[in-house]
Coordinates of C-alpha atoms in Angstrom, one line a residue:
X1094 CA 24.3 35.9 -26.4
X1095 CA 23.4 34.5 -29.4
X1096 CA 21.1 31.6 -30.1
X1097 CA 23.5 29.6 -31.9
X1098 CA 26.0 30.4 -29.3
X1099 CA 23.5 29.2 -26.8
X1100 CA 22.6 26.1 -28.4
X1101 CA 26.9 25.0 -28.5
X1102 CA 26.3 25.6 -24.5
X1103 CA 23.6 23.5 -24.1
X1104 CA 25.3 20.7 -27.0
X1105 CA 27.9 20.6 -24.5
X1106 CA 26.5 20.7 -21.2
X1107 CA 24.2 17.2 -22.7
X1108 CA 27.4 16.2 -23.6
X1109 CA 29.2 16.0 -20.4
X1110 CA 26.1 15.0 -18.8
X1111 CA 26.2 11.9 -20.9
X1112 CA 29.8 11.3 -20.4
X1113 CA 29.4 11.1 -16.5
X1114 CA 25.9 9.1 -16.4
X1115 CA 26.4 5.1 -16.3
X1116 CA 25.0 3.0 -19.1
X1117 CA 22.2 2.4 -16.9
X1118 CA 21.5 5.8 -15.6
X1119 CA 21.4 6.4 -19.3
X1120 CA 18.8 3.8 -19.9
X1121 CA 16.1 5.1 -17.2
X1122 CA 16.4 8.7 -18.2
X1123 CA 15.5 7.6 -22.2
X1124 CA 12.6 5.0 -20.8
X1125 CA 11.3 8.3 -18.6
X1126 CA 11.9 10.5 -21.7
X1127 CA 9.4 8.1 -24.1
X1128 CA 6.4 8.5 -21.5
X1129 CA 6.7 12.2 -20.2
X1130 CA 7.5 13.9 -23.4
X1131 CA 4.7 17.1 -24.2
X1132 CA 4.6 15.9 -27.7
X1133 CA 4.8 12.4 -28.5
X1134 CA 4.9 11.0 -24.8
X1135 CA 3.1 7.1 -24.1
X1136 CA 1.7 9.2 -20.7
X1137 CA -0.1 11.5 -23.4
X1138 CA -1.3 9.4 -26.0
X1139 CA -2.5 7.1 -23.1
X1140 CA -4.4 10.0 -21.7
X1141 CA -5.8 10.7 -25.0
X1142 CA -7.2 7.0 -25.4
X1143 CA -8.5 7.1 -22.1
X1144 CA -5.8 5.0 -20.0
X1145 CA -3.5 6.2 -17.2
X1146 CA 0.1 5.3 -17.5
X1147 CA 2.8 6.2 -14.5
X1148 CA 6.5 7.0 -16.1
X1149 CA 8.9 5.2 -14.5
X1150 CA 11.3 6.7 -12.1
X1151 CA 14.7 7.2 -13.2
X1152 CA 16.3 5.8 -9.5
X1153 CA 15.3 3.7 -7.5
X1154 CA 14.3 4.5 -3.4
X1155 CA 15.7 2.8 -0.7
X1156 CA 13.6 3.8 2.7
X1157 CA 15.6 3.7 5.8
X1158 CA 14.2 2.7 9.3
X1159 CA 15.4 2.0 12.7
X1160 CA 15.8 3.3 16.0
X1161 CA 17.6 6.6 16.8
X1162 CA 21.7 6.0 16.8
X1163 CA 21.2 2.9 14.7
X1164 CA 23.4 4.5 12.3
X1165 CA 21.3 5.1 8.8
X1166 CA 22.9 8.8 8.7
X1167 CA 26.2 7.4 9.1
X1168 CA 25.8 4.4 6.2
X1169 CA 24.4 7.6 3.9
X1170 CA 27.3 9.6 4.5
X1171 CA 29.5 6.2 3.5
X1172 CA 27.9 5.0 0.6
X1173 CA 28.0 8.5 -1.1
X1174 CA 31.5 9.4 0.3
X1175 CA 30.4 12.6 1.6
X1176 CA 29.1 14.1 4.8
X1177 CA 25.8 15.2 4.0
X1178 CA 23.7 14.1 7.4
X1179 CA 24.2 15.0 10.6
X1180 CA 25.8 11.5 13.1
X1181 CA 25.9 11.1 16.7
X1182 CA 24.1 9.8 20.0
X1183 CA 21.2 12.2 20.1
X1184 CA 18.4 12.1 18.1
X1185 CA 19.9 13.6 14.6
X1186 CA 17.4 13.0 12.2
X1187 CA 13.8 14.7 13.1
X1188 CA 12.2 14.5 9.9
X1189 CA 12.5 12.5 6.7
X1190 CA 15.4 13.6 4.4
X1191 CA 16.0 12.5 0.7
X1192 CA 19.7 12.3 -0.4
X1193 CA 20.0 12.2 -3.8
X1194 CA 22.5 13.0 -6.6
X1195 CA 22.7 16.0 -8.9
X1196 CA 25.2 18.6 -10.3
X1197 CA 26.0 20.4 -7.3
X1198 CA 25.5 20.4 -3.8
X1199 CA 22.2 22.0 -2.1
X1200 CA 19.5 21.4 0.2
X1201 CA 16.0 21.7 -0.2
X1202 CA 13.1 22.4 2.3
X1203 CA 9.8 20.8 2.4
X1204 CA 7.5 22.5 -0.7
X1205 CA 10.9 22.7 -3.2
X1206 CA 11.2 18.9 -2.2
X1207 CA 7.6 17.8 -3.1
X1208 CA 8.3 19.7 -6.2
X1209 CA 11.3 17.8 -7.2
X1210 CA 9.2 14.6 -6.8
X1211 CA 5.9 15.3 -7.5
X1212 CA 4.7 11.8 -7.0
X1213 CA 5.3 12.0 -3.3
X1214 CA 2.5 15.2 -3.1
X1215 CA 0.4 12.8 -1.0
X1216 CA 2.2 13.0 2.3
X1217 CA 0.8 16.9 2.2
X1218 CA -2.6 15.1 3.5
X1219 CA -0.6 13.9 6.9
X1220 CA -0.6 16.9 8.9
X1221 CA 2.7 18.4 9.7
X1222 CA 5.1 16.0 8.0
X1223 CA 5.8 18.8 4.9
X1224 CA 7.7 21.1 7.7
X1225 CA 9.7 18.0 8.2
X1226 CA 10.4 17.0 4.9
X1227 CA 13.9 18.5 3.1
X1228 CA 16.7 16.8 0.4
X1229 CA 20.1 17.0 0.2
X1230 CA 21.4 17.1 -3.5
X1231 CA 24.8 15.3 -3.6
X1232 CA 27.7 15.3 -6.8
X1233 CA 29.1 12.4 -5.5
X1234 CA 29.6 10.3 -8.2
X1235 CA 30.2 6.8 -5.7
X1236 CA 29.0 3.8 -6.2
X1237 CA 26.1 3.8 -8.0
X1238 CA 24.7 6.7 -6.2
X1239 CA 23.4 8.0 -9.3
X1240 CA 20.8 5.6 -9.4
X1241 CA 19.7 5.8 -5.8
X1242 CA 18.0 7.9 -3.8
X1243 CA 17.9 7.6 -0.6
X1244 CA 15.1 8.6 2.7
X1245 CA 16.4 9.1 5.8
X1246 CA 14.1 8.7 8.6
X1247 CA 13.7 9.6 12.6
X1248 CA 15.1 7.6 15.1
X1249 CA 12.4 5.9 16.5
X1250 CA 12.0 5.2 20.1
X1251 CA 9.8 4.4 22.6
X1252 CA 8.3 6.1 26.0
X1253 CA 7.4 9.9 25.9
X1254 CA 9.0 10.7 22.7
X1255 CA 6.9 12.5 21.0
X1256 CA 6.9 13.7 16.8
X1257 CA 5.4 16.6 15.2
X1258 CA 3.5 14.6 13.0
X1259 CA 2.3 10.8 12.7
X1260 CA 5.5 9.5 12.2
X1261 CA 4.2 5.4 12.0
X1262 CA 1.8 6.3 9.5
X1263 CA 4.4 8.8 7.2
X1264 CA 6.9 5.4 7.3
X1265 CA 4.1 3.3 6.1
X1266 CA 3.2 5.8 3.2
X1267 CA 6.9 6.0 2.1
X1268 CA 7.3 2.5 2.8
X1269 CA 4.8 1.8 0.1
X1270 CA 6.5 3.8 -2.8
X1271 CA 10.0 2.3 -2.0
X1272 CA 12.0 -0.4 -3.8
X1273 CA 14.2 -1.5 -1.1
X1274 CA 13.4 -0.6 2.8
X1275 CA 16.5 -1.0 5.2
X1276 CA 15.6 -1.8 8.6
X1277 CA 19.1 -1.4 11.1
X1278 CA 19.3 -2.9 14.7
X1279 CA 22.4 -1.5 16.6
X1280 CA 23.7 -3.5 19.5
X1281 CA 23.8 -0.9 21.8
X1282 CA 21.0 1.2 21.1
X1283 CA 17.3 0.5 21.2
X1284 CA 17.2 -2.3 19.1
X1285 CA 14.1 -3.6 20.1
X1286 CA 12.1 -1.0 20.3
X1287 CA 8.4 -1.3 19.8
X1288 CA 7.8 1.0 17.9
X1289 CA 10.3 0.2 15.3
X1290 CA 9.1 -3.1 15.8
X1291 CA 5.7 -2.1 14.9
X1292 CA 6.3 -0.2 11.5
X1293 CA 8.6 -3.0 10.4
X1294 CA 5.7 -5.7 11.0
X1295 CA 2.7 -3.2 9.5
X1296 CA 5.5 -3.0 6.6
X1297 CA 5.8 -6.5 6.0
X1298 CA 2.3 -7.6 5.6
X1299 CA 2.6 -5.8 2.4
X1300 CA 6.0 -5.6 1.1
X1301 CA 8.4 -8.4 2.6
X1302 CA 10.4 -8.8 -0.3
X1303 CA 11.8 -5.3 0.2
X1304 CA 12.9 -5.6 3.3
X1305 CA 16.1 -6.1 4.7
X1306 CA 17.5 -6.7 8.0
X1307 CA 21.0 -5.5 9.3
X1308 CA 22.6 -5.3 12.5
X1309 CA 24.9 -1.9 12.6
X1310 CA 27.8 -1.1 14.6
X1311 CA 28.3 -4.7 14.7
X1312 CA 31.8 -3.9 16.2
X1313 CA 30.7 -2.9 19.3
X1314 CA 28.5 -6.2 20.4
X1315 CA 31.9 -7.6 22.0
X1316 CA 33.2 -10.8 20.7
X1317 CA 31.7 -13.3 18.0
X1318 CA 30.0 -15.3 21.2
X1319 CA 28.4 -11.3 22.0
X1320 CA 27.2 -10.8 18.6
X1321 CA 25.6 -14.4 18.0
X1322 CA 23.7 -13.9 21.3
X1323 CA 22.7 -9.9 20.0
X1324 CA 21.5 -11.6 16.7
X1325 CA 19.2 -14.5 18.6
X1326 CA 17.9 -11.8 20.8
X1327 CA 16.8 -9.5 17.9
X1328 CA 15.5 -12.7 15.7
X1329 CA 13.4 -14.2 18.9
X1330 CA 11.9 -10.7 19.7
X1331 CA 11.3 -10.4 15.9
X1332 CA 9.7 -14.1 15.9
X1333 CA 7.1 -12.9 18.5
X1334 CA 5.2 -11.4 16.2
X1335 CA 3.1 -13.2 13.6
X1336 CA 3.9 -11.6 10.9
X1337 CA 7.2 -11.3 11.3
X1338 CA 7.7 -14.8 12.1
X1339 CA 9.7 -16.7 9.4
X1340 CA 12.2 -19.3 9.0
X1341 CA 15.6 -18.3 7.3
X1342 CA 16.2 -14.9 9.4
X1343 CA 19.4 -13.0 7.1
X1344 CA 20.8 -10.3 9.5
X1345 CA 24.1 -9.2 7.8
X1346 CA 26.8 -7.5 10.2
X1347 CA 27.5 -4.2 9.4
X1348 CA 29.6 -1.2 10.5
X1349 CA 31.7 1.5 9.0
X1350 CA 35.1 1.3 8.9
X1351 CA 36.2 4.8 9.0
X1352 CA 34.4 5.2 12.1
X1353 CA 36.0 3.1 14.4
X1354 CA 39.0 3.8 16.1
X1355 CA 41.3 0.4 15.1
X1356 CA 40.6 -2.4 13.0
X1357 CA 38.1 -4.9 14.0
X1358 CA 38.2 -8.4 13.3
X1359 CA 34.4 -8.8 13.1
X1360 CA 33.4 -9.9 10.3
X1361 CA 31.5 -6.9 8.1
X1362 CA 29.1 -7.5 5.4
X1363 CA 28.7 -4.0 4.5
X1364 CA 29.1 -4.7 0.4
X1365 CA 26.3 -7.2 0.9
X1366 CA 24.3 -3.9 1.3
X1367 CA 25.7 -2.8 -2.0
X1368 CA 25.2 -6.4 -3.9
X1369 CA 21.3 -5.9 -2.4
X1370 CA 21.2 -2.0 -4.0
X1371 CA 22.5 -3.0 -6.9
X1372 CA 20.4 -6.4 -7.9
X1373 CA 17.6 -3.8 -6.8
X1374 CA 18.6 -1.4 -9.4
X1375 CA 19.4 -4.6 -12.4
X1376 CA 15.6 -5.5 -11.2
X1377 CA 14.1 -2.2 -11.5
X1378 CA 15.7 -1.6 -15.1
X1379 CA 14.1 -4.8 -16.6
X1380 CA 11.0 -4.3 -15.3
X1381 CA 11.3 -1.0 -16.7
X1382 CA 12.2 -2.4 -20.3
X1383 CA 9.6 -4.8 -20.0
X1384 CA 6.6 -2.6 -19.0
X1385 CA 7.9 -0.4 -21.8
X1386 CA 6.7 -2.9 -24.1
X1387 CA 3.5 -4.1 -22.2
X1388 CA 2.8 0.0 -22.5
X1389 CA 3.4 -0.1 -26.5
X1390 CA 1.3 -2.9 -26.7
X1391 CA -1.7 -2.0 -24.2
X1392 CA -1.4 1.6 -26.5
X1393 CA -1.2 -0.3 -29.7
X1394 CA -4.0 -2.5 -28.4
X1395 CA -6.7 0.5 -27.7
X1396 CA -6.2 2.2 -30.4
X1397 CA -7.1 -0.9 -32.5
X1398 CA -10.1 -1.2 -30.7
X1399 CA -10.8 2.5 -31.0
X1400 CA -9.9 2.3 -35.1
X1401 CA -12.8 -0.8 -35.2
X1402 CA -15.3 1.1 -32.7
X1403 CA -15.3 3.6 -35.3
X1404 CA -15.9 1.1 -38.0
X1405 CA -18.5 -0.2 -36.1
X1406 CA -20.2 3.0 -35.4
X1407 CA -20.1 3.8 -39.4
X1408 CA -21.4 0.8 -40.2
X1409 CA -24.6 1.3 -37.5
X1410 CA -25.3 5.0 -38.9
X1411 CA -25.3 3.8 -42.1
X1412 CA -28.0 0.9 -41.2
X1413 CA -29.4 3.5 -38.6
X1414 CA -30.0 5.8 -42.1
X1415 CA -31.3 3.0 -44.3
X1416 CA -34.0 2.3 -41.7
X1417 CA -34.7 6.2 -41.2
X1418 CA -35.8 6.4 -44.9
X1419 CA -37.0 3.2 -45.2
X1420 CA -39.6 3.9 -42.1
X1421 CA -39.9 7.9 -43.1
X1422 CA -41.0 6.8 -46.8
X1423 CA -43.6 4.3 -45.5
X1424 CA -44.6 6.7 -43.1
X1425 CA -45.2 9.4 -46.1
X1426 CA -46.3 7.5 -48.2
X1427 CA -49.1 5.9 -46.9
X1428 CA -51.6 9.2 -46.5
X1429 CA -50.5 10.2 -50.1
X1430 CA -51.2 6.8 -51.7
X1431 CA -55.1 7.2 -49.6
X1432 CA -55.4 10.7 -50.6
X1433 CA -54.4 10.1 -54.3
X1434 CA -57.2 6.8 -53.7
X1435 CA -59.7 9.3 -52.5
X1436 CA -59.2 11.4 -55.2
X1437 CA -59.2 9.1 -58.1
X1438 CA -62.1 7.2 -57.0
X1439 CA -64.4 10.6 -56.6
X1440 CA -63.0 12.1 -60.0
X1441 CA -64.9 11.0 -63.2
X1442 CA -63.1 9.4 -65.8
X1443 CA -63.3 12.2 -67.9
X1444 CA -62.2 14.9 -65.6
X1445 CA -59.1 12.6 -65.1
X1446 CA -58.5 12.0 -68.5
X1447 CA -58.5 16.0 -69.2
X1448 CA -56.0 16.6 -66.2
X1449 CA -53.9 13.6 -67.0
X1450 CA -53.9 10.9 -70.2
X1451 CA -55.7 8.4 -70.1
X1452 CA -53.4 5.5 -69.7
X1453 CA -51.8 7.4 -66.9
X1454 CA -55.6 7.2 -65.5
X1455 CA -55.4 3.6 -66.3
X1456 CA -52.0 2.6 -64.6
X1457 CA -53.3 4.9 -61.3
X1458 CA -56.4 3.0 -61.0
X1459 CA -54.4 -0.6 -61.8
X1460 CA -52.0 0.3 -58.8
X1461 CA -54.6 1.6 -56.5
X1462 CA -56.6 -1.5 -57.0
X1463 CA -55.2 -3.0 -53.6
X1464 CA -56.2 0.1 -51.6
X1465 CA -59.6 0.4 -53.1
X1466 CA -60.4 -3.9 -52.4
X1467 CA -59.1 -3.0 -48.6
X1468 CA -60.9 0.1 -48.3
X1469 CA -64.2 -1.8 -49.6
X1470 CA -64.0 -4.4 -47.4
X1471 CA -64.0 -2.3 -44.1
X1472 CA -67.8 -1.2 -43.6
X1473 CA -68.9 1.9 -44.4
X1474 CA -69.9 2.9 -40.9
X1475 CA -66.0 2.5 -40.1
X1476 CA -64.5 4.6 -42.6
X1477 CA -64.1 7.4 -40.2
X1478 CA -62.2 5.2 -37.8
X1479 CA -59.9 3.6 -40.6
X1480 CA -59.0 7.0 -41.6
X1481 CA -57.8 7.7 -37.6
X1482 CA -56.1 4.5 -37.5
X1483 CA -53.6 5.3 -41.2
X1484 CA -52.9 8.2 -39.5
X1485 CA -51.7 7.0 -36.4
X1486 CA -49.9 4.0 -38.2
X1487 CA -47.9 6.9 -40.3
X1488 CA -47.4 9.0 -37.2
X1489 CA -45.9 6.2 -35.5
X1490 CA -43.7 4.9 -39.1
X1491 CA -42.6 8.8 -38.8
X1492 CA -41.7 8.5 -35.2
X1493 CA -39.9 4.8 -35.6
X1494 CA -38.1 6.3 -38.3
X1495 CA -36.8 9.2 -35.9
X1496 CA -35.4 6.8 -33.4
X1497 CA -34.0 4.5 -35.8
X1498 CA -32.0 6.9 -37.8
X1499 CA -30.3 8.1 -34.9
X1500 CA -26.6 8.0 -35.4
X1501 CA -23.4 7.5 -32.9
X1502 CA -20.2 10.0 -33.4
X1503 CA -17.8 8.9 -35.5
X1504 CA -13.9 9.9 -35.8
X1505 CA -13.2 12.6 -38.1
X1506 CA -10.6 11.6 -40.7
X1507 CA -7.9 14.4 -38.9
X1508 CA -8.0 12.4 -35.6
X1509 CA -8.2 8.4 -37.5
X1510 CA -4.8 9.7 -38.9
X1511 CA -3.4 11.1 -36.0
X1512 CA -4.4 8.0 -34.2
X1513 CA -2.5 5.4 -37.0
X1514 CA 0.3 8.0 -36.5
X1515 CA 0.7 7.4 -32.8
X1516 CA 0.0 3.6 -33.2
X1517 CA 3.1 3.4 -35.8
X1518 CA 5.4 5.8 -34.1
X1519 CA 4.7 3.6 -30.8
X1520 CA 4.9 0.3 -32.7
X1521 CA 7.8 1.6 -35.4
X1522 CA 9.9 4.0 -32.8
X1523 CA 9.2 3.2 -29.5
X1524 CA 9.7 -0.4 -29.4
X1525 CA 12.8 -0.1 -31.5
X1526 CA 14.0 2.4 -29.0
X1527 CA 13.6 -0.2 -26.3
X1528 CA 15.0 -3.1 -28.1
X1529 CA 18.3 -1.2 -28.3
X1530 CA 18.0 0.0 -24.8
X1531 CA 17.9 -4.3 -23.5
X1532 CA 20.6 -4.7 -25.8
X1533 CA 22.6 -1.8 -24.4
X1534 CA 22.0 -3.1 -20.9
X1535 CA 22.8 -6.6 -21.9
X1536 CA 25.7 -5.9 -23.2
X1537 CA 27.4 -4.9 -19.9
X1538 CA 27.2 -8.7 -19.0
X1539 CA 27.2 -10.6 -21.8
X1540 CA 29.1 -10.8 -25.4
X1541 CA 27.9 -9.3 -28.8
X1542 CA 27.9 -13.0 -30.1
X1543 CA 25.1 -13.9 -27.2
X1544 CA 22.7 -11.6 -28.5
X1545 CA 22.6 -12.4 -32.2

């Protein structure tokens, strides 16, 4: 095949690829592409000023939790319109599971999963949970599934159950990198079990504006009276502990539709799920945009400070010079002015005339005048010692002008250029790039005259 043929294969493929992704899908690959690009990325020119950036994720995570049966498989499977995890009674789910979109169904096991996301390599330090981790790559195209990844976790539940690996801790760790964490109580189920119990109030201390609460199957708790006195039972058991104990409880009722056998007339909240997924996913794209341009500034910012460090540094190595001589001169100069004194003032006249003329002799002994009144006042008998100390006092000039000459590296003019370069193409491109972006993303809610 041909390159050029090739390249019309790849043209196309990009452009189908763009026709299917959402505006916003759209607008979180292109902020990902402006940090992790080899070239010109903000994660590489960070690097090279010495400053770690993260690029942001192009979905956001939603961390399911609850006890075994409490239907998070089933919800999955509903949201994406497509049977991808396994539903029943039993305990379904034995691991953690990431469902997330792509361009053709597969499943992946635990070492091609940390490979697809890289920034969850950590959980490899919790002993056995990699055996248990897998992903299940969907084309579903529903709802905004392409913006959302899910994690499925094990039912949890209490007595002599035991996991192949810490599973409280694992929940914790994930719980940590998620944007939104699901917690379902089932009617029917273990609801209250402590163990659930216990992630979701470890989870909270740190994150409670992820959480959620919901109460699945919501259809089976009997009549409204049933279901009100479900809810308080959940809420109260929640209530006992401390840090789960908070006014304003909002427990939505939930169920899938398509699972029960004949319409139900309690009332089910399941888009209010959706509504919390998607203000999740308007959230995380703004904080995105915005910490876009905190990164362009914080890059723009040190390499400013770099630019004047290196003005600094040339302006200290040129002082640091000027004192080297200055200090090196005195220091040689001060045994040839005495040895010049000595010999002048043991050389006749006339000898020096012969070597040199005679108002040269005449200027020599006018300048020398200082050092021959000094040398006449010390005493005789401390000439010896004089001579010890000139030498030690242009030693020590010599020495001084050693350590004062010393210079700090500079940039050469190769990397000052490359640095303005990446400072304008940050400044000039990048931010230009995401000032389209917020308009694109704006412009799904509000008019062209609005952002004039």
């Amino acid at each position: 095949m041909s390159k050029r043929a090739g390249g019309r294969i790849r043209l196309t493929a990009n452009a189908v690829e763009n026709v299917t992704m959402s505006m916003n899908e759209t607008i979180l690959r292109d902020c990902h592409a402006l940090y992790v690009d080899e070239d010109a990325g903000l994660v590489r020119i960070a690097e090279d000023l010495g400053h770690t950036l993260l690029a942001p994720r192009k979905k956001i995570s939603v961390l399911l939790i609850g006890n075994h049966s409490a239907g998070k498989s089933s919800f999955i499977n509903w949201y994406i319109d497509e049977h991808v995890q396994r539903t029943g009674v039993a305990i379904e789910t034995q691991g953690f599971t990431f469902i997330t979109s792509g361009k053709k169904r597969e499943s992946l096991t635990g070492n091609a999963t940390l490979h697809l996301y890289p920034h969850f390599k950590p959980l490899q330090k919790l002993e056995g949970v990699v055996e248990y981790l897998s992903t299940e790559i969907s084309p579903s195209r529903q709802k905004r599934f392409g913006l959302v990844t899910f994690v499925d976790t094990p039912g949890l539940v209490d007595g002599d159950m035991k996991y192949p690996f810490d599973v409280e801790e694992s929940i914790h760790w994930l719980g940590n990198l998620a944007d939104l964490i699901f917690v379902f109580f089932d009617p029917i189920g273990q609801a209250l079990c402590k163990r659930t119990l216990n992630v979701v109030e470890r989870l909270n201390e740190k994150h409670p504006d992820r959480i959620r609460f919901y109460l699945t199957k919501a259809d089976t708790a009997g009549d409204e009276k049933d279901r009100q006195r479900v809810l308080m039972q959940i809420v109260q058991e929640l209530c006992k502990r401390p840090g789960l104990n908070k006014c304003g409880f909002d427990m939505p009722t939930i169920y899938v539709p398509s699972l029960i056998p004949k319409p139900s007339r309690c009332e089910n909240q399941l888009e209010q799920v959706c509504v919390d997924i998607d203000k999740t996913i308007n959230q995380t794209i703004q904080n995105t945009l915005n910490t876009l341009e905190r990164d362009c500034e914080t890059i723009a910012k040190l390499t400013e400070e770099k630019l004047e460090k290196d003005r600094q540094d040339r302006s200290h190595n040129l002082r640091a010079r000027a004192k080297g001589m200055l200090f090196g001169l005195c220091g040689l100069l001060l045994p040839v002015v005495l040895l010049v004194h000595f010999l002048a003032s043991e050389s006749s006249n006339q000898f020096l005339a012969n070597l040199i003329s005679p108002e040269l002799v005449t200027t020599v002994r006018v300048y020398l005048s200082p050092v021959a009144g000094l040398w006449q006042v010390i005493p005789e008998e401390y000439h010896y010692y004089a001579l010890i100390g000139f030498a030690l006092l242009s030693l020590f000039l010599l020495i001084l002008a050693r350590f004062t000459s010393r210079t700090k590296t500079t940039l050469s003019t190769k990397v000052k250029r490359r640095l303005q370069e990446k400072r304008d193409y940050v400044q000039g491109h990048v931010k230009a790039t995401k000032k389209q972006l917020y308009a694109d993303y704006l412009k799904q809610s509000v008019g062209a005259m609005d952002l004039s």
